[in-house]
GROMACS .gro file of C-alpha atoms in nm:
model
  448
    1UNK     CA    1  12.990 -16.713 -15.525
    2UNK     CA    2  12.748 -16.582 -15.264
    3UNK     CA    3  12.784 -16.256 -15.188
    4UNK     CA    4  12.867 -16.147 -14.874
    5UNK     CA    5  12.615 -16.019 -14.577
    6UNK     CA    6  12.627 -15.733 -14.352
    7UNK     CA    7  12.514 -15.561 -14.019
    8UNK     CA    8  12.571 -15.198 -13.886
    9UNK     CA    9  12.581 -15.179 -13.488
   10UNK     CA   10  12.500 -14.866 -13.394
   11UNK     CA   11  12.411 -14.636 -13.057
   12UNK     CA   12  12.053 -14.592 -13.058
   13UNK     CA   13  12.133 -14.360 -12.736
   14UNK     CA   14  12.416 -14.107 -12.678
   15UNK     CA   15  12.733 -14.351 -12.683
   16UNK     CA   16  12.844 -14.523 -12.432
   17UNK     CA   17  12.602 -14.800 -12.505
   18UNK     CA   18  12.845 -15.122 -12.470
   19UNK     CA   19  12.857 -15.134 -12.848
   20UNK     CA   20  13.244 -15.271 -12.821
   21UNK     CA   21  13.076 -15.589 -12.569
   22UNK     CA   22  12.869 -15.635 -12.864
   23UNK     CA   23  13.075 -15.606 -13.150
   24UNK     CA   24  13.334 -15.823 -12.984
   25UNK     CA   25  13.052 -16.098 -12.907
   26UNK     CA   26  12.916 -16.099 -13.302
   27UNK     CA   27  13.240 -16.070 -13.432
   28UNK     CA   28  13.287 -16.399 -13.371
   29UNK     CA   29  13.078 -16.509 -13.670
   30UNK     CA   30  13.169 -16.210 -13.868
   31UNK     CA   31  13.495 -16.237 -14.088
   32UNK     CA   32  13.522 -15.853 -14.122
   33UNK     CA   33  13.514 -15.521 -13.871
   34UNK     CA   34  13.501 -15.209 -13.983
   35UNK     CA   35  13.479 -14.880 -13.793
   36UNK     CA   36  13.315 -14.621 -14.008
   37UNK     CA   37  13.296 -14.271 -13.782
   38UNK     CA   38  13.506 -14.070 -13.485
   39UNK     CA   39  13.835 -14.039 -13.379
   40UNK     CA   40  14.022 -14.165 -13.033
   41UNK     CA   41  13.734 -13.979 -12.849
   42UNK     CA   42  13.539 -14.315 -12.842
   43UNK     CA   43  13.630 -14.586 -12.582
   44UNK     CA   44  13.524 -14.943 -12.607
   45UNK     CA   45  13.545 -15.136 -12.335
   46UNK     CA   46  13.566 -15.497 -12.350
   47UNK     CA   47  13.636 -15.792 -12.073
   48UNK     CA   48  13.743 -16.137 -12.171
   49UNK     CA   49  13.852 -16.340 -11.918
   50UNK     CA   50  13.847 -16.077 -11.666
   51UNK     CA   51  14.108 -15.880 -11.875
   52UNK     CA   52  14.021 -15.541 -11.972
   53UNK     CA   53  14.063 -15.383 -12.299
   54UNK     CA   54  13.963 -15.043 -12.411
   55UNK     CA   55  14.027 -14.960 -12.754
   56UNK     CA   56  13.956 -14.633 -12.907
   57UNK     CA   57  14.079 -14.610 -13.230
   58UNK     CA   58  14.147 -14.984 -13.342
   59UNK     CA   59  13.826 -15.173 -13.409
   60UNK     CA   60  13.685 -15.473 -13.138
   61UNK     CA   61  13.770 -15.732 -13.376
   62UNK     CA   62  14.120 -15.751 -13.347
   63UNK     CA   63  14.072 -15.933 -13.002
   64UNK     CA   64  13.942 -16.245 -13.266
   65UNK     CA   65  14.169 -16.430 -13.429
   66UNK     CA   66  14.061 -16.485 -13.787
   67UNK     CA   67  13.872 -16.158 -13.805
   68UNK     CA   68  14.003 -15.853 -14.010
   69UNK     CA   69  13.993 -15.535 -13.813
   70UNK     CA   70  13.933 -15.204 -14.055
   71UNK     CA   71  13.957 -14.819 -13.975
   72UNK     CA   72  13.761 -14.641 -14.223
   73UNK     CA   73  13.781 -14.320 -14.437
   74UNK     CA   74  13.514 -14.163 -14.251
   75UNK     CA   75  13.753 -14.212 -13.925
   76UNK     CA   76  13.974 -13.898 -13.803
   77UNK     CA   77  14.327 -14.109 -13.727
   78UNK     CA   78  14.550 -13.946 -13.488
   79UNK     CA   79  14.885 -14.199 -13.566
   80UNK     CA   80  15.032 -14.171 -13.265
   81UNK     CA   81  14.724 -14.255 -13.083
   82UNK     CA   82  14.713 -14.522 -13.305
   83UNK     CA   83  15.034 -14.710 -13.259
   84UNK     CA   84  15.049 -14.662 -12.857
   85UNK     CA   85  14.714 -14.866 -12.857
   86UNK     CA   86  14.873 -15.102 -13.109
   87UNK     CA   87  15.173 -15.122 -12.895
   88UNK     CA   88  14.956 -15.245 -12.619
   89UNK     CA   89  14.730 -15.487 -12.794
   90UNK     CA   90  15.098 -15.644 -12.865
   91UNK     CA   91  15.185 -15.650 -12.493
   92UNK     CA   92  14.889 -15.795 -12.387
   93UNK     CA   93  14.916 -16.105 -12.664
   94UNK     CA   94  14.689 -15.990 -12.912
   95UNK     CA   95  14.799 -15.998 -13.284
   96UNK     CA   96  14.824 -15.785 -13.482
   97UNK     CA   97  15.027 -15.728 -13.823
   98UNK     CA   98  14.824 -15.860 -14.109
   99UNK     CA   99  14.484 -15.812 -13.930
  100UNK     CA  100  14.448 -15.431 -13.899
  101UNK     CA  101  14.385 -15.200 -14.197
  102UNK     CA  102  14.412 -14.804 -14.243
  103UNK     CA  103  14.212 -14.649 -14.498
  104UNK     CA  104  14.413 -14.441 -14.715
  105UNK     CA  105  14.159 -14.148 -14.736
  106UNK     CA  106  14.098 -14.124 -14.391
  107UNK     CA  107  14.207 -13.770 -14.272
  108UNK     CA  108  14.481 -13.746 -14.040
  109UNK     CA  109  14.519 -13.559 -13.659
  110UNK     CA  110  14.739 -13.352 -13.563
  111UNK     CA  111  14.863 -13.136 -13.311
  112UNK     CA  112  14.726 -12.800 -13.412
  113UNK     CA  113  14.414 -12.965 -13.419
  114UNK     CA  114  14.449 -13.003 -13.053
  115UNK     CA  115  14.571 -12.658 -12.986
  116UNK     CA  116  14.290 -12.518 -13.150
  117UNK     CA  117  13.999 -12.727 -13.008
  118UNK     CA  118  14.143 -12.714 -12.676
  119UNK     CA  119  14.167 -12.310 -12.670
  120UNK     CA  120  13.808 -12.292 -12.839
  121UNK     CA  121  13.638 -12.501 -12.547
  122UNK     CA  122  13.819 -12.258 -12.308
  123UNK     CA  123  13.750 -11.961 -12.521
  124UNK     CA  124  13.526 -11.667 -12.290
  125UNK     CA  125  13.153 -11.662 -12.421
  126UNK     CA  126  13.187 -11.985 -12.546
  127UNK     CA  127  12.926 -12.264 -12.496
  128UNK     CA  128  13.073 -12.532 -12.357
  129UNK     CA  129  12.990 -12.856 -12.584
  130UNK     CA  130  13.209 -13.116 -12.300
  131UNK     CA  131  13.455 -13.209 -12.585
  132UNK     CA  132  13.747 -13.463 -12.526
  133UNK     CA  133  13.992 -13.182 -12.653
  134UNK     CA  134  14.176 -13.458 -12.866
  135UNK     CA  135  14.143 -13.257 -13.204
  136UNK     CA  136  13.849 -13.437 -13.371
  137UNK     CA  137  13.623 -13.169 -13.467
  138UNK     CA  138  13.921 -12.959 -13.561
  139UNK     CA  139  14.035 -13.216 -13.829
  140UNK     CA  140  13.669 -13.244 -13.983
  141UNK     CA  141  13.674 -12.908 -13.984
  142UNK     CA  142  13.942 -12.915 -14.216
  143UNK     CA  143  13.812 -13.204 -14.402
  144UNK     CA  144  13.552 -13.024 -14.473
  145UNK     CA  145  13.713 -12.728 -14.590
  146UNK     CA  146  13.926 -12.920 -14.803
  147UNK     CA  147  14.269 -12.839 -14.652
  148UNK     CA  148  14.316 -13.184 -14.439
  149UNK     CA  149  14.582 -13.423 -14.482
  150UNK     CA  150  14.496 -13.795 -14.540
  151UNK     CA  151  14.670 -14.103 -14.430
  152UNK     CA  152  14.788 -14.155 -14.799
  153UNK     CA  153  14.947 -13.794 -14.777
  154UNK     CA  154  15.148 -13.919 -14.441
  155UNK     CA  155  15.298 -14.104 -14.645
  156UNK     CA  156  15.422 -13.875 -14.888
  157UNK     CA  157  15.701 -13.706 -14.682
  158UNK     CA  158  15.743 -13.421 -14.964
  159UNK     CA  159  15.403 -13.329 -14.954
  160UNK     CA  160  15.403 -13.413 -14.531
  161UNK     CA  161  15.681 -13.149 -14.522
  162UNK     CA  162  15.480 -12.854 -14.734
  163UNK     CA  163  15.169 -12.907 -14.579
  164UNK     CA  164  15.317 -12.906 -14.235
  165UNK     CA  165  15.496 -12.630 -14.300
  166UNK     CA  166  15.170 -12.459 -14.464
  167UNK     CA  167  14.919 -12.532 -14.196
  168UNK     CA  168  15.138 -12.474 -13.860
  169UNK     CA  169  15.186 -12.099 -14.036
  170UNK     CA  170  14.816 -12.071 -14.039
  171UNK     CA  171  14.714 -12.243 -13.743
  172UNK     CA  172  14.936 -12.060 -13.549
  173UNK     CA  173  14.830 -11.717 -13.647
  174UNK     CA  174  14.492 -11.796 -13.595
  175UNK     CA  175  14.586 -11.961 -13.241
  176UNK     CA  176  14.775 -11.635 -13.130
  177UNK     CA  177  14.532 -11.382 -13.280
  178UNK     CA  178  14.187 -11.533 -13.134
  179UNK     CA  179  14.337 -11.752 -12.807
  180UNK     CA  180  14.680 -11.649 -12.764
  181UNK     CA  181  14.818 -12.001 -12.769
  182UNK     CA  182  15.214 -12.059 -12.813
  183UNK     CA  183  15.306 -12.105 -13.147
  184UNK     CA  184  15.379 -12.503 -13.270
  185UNK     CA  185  15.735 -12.566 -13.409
  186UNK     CA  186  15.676 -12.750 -13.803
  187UNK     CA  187  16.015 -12.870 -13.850
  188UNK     CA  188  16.012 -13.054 -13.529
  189UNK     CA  189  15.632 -13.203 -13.575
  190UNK     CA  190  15.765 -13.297 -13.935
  191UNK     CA  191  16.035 -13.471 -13.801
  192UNK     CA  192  15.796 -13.661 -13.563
  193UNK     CA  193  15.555 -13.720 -13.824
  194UNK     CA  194  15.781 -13.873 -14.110
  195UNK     CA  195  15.898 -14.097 -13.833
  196UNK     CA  196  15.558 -14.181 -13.755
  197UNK     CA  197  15.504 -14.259 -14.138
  198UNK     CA  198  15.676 -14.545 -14.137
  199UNK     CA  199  15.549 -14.698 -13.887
  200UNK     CA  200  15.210 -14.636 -13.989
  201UNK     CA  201  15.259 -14.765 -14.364
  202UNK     CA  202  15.226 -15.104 -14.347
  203UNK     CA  203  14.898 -15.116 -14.184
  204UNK     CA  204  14.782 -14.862 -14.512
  205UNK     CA  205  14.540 -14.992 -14.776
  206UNK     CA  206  14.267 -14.911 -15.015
  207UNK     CA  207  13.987 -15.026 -14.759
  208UNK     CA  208  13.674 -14.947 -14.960
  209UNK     CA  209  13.877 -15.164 -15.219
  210UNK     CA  210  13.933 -15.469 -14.971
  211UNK     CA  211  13.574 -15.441 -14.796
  212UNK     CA  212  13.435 -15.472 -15.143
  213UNK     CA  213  13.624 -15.744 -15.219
  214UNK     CA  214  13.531 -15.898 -14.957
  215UNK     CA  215  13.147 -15.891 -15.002
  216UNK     CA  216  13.249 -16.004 -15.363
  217UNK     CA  217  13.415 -16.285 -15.185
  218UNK     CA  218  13.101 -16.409 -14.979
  219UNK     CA  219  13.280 -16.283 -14.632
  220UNK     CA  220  13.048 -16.103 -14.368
  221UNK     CA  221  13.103 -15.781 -14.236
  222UNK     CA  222  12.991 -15.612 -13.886
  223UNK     CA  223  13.038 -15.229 -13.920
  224UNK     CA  224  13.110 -15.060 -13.608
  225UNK     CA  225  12.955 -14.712 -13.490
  226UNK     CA  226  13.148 -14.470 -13.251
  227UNK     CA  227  12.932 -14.234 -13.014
  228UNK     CA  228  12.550 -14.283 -13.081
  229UNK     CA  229  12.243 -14.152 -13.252
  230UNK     CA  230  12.169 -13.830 -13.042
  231UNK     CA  231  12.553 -13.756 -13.097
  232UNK     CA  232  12.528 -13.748 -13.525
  233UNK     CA  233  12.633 -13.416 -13.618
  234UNK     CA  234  12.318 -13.407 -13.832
  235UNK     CA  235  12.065 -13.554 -13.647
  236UNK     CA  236  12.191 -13.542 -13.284
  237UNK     CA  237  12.113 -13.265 -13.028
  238UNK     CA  238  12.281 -12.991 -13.180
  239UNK     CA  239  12.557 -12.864 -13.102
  240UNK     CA  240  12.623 -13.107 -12.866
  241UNK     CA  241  12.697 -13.374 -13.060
  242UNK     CA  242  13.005 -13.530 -13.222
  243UNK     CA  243  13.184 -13.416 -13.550
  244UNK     CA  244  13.120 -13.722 -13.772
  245UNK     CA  245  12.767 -13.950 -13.918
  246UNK     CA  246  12.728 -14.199 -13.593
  247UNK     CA  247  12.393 -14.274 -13.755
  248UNK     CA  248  12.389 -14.638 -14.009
  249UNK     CA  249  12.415 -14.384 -14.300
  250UNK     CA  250  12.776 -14.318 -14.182
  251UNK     CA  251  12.835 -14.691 -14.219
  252UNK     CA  252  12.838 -14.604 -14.616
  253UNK     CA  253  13.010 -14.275 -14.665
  254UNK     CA  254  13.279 -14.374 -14.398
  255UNK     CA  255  13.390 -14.745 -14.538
  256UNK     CA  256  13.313 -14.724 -14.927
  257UNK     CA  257  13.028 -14.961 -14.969
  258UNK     CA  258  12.759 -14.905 -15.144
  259UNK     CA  259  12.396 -14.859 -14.963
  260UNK     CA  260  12.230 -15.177 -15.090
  261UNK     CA  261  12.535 -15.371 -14.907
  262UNK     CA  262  12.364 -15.347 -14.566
  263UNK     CA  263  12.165 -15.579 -14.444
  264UNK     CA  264  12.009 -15.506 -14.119
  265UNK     CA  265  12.085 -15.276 -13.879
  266UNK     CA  266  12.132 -15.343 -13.455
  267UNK     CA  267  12.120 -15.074 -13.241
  268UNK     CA  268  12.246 -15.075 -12.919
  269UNK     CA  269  12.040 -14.958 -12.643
  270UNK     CA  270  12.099 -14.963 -12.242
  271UNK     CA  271  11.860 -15.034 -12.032
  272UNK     CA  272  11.817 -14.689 -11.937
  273UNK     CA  273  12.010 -14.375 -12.057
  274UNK     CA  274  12.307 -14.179 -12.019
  275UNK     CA  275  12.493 -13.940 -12.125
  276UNK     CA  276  12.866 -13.718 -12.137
  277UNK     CA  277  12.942 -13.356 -12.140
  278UNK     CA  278  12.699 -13.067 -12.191
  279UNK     CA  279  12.364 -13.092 -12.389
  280UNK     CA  280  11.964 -13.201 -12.338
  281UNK     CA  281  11.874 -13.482 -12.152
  282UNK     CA  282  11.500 -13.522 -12.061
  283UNK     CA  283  11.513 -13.819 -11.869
  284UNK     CA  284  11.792 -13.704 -11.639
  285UNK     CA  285  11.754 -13.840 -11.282
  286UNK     CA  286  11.922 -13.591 -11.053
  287UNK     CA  287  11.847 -13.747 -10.739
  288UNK     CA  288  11.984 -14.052 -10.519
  289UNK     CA  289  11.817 -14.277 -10.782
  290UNK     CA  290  12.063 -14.149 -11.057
  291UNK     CA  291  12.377 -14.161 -10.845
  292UNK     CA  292  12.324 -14.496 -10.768
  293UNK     CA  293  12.220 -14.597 -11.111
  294UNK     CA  294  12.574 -14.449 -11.138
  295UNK     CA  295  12.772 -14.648 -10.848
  296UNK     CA  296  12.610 -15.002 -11.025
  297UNK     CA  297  12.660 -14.914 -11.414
  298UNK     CA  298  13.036 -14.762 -11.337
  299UNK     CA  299  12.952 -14.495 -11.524
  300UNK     CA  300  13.298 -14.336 -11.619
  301UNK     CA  301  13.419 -14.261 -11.975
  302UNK     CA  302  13.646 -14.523 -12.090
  303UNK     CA  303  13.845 -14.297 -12.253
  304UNK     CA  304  13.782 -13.953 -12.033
  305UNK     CA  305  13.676 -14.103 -11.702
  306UNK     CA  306  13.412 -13.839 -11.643
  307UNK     CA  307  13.093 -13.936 -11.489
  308UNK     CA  308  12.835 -14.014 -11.677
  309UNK     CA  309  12.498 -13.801 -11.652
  310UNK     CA  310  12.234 -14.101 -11.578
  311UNK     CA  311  11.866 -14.093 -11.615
  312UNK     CA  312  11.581 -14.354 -11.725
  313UNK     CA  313  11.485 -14.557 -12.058
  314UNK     CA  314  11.363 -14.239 -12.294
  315UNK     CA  315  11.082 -14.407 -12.564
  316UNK     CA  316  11.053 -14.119 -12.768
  317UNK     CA  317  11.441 -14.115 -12.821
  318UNK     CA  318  11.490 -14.467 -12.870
  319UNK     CA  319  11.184 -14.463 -13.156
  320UNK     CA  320  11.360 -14.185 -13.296
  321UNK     CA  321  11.677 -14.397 -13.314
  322UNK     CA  322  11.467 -14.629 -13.472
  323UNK     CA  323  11.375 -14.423 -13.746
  324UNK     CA  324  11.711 -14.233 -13.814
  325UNK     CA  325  11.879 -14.556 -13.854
  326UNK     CA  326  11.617 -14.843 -13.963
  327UNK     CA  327  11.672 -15.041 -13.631
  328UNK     CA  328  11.527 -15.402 -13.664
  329UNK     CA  329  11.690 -15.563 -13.388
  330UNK     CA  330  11.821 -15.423 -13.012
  331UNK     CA  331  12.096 -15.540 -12.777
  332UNK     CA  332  11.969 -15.422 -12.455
  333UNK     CA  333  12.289 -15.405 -12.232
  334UNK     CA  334  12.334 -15.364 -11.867
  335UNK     CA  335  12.000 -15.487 -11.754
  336UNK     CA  336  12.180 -15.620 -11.409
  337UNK     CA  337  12.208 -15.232 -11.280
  338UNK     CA  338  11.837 -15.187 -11.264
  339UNK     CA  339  11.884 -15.534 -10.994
  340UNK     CA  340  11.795 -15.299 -10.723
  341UNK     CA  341  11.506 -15.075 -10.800
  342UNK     CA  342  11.151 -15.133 -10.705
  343UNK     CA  343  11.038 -14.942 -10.965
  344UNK     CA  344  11.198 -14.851 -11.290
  345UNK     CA  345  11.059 -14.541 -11.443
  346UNK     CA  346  11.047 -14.528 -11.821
  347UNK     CA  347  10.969 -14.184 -11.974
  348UNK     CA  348  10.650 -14.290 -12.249
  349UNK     CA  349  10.617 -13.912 -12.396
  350UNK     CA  350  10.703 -13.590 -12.416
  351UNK     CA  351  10.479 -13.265 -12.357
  352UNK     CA  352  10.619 -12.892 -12.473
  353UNK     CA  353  10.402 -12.629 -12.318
  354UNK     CA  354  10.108 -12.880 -12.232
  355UNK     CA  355  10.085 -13.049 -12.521
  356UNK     CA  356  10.189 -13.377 -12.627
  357UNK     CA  357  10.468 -13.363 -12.837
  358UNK     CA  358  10.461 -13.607 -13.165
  359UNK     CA  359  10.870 -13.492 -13.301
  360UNK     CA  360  11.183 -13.471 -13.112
  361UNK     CA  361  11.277 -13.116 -13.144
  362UNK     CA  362  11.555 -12.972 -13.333
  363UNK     CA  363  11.664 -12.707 -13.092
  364UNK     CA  364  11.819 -12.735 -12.750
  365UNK     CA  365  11.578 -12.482 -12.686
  366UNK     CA  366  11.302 -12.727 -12.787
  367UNK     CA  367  11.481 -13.023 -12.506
  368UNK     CA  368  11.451 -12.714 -12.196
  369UNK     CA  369  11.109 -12.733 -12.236
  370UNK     CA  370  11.017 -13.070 -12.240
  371UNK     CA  371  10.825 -13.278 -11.999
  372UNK     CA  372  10.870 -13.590 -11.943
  373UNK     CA  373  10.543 -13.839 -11.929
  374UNK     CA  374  10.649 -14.161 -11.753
  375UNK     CA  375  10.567 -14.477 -11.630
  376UNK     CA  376  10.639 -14.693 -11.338
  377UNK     CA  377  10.744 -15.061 -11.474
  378UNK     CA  378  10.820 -15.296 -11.133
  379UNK     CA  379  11.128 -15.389 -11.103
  380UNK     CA  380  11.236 -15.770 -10.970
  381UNK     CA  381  11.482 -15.683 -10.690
  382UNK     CA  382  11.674 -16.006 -10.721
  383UNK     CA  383  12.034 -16.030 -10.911
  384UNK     CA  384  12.049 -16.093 -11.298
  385UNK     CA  385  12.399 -16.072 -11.344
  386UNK     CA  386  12.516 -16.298 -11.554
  387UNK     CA  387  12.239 -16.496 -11.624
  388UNK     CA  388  12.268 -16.611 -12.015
  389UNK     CA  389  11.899 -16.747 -12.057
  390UNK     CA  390  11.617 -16.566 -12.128
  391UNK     CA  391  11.379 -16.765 -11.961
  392UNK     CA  392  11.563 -16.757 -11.679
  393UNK     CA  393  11.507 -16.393 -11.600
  394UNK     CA  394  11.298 -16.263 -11.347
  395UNK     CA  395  10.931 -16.230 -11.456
  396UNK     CA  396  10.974 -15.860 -11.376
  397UNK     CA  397  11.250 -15.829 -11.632
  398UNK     CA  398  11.141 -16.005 -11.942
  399UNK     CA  399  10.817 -15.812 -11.904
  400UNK     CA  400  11.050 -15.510 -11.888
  401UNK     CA  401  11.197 -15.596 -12.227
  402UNK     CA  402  10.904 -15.720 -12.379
  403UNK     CA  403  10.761 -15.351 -12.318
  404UNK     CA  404  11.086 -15.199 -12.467
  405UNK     CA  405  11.002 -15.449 -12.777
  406UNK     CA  406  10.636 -15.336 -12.791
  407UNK     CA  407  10.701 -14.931 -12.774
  408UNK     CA  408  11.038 -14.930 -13.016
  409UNK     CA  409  10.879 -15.127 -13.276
  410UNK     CA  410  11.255 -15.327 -13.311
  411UNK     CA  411  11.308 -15.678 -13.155
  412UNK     CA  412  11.512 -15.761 -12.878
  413UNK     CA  413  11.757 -15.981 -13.010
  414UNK     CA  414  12.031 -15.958 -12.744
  415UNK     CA  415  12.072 -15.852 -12.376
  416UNK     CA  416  12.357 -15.797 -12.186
  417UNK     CA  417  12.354 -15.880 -11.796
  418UNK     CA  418  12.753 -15.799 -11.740
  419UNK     CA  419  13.036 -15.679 -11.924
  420UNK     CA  420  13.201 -15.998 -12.004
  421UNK     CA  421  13.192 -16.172 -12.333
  422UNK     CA  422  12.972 -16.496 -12.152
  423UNK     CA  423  12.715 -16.252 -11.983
  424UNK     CA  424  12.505 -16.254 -12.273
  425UNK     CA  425  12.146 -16.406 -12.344
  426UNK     CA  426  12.091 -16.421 -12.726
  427UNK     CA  427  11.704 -16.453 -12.842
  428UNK     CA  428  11.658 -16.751 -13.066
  429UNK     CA  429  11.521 -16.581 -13.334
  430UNK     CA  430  11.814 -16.333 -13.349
  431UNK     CA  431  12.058 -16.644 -13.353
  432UNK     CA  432  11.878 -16.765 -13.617
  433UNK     CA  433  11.898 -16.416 -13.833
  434UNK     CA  434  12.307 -16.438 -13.772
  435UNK     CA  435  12.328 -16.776 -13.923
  436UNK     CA  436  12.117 -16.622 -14.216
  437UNK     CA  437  12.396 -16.339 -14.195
  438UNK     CA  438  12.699 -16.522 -14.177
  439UNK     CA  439  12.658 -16.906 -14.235
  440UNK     CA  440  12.740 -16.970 -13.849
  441UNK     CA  441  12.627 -16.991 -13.509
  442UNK     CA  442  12.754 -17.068 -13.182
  443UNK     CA  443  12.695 -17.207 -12.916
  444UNK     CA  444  12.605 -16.938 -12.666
  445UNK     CA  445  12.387 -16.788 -12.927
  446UNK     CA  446  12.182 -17.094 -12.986
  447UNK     CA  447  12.085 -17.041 -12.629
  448UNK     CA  448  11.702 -16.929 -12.570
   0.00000   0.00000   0.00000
């Protein structure tokens, strides 16, 4: 049998890009999801039918029927999280049982992890990173250090009990000593827990084993990024990034497939930039032009609802996102808020000191003393929304994207012009790399 094909969609930006839009859209032709990275501190938004969904832990696929839904090892799972947004996928209609699957390594969150990220972000002298205070970085932290549990150890209500037991000591010490926090009681969150445990078990699995199976199989697989490239706690603007690999490398280490199992890689790109929380951002606009790039993106966390920080298309970013992750296609999503601007500046270049800077820099340091060298593109002043041909685009526009081709050196193979699932123009050729992907096409993807 044919082996199966596969795609990583990943922010080529700071998050926040539309990725769920997208991954809903291709999951269509995709018989396997699979979320590789973060915790419940990502939000994907996605309208069908003028229903919203936002989903944070539990992968866009499950809104297909037919298409297997997978949370990865490399995912932080807070279970309660978990099974209140399960509990309302199942109010809404959408089902469930038998298409959503835990990995059995992935490392569980809990509540000292929440105590101890939320006193940290309010600790005096410390540099405020604009955290979600949900208890992600605190659980890789103890991934890391080897003392975590995992979802298979949930399960195991001996070992649930001890290491309960073990950690709230610890936690709780530190907590008091450094933040004075109140202590948490560990007989009560084991009782909470081993309830939890059942109700978590049957959704448990080997998932590297069943993703590899179904490769072996000839099934295609999407894997789906949380956060985005500048976020990647290696690569991103440090600190101010996430905890976890957002980057396509993550796709590997956080599902269990091996590295010669991906086939091509989409980032996700808006049409110009934003971002959440503290941290660099060259291409901030901080004038009436950001605010109202704002007002017509709704740019609120999905999960948060803070305002977004809003600025212009940055090249040298979106080339580096290129690199990091081997980008050979873009979805370029929310082209309809630039409708109103007569000119849309994109920032070509960076200078540092009055030179022309060739890397982005490794330091936030590096970011404060960047300048940013744009250009004016014209923008077409006339409505887009919607629209689901690309010839059918204003001049203005397509030239806009064909410029975004040209400097990223990755093709435009998608663009969003709304948030719901029909707003979408898919580029022929990008249709036709899908079939190659995963034997079908549809309709509104055949579309020029």
């Amino acid at each position: 049998m044919k082996k199966g094909k596969t795609a990583v969609i990943v922010g080529a930006q700071w998050g926040d890009e539309g990725k769920g839009k997208i991954v809903d859209v291709l999951s269509q032709n995709f018989q396997v999801v699979a979320r590789y990275a973060g915790g419940h501190n990502a939000g994907h938004t996605v309208i069908i039918n003028g229903k919203k969904f936002i989903l944070q832990l539990v992968p866009s696929g499950i809104l297909r029927s037919g298409c297997r839904s997978v949370i990865g090892n490399g995912v932080v799972f807070d279970p309660i999280a978990f099974l209140k947004e399960v509990g309302n996928l199942r109010d809404a209609g959408v089902e469930v049982g038998g298409n959503l699957f835990i990995s059995n390594r992935a490392h569980v969150i809990l509540p000292y992890h929440r105590m101890i990220e939320l006193a940290s972000e309010n600790a005096p002298g410390r540099v405020k990173i604009g955290t979600t205070s949900r208890g992600i970085g605190p659980a890789y932290e103890d991934k890391m250090g080897r003392r975590g549990l995992r979802v298979a150890d949930l399960l195991d209500l001996k070992l649930l009990k001890t290491h309960i037991e073990n950690a709230c000591r610890e936690k709780n010490m530190i907590a008091h000593a450094l933040f004075n926090s109140e202590p948490l009681d560990a007989d009560k969150m084991y009782e909470e827990y081993a309830t939890v445990s059942a109700k978590i078990a049957p959704f448990v699995c080997d998932t590297a084993a069943l993703l590899n199976r179904a490769l072996a199989e000839g099934q295609s697989i999407v894997f789906e990024g949380a956060q985005g490239t500048m976020l990647d706690i290696d690569h991103g603007t440090y600190p101010f990034v996430t905890s976890s690999s957002a980057t396509s490398g993550g796709a590997v280490t956080g599902t269990g497939v091996p590295p010669n199992a991906i086939d091509t890689v989409i980032g996700v790109t808006k049409a110009y930039c934003t971002r959440v929380g503290g941290g660099p951002f060259p291409s901030e606009a901080l004038d009436a032009a950001g605010d109202l790039l704002r007002t017509r993106g709704s740019e609120f966390g999905a999960v948060t609802g803070r305002p977004r920080r809003c600025g212009w298309m940055d090249l040298p970013l979106l080339r580096y996102a290129g690199m990091i992750n081997g980008i050979s296609w873009l979805v370029v999503t929310k082209l309809d808020v630039l409708d109103e601007f007569a000119e849309i500046p994109v920032c070509l270049g960076y200078k540092i000191d009055g030179k022309k800077a060739e890397e982005i820099p490794a330091q936030d340091s590096g970011f404060g003393k960047i300048e940013c060298i744009y250009q004016k593109m014209p923008g077409w002043r006339t409505s887009t929304q919607g629209i689901t041909h690309l010839e059918k685009l204003p001049k203005a526009a397509r030239e806009y994207l064909s410029f975004l081709e040209r400097e990223s050196g990755a093709r435009v193979g998608v663009v969003s012009t709304g948030p719901g699932r029909e707003q979408t123009i898919f580029v022929e050729e990008f249709a036709a790399k899908l079939k190659e992907l995963t034997g079908s096409v549809t309709k509104a993807q055949a579309r020029k």
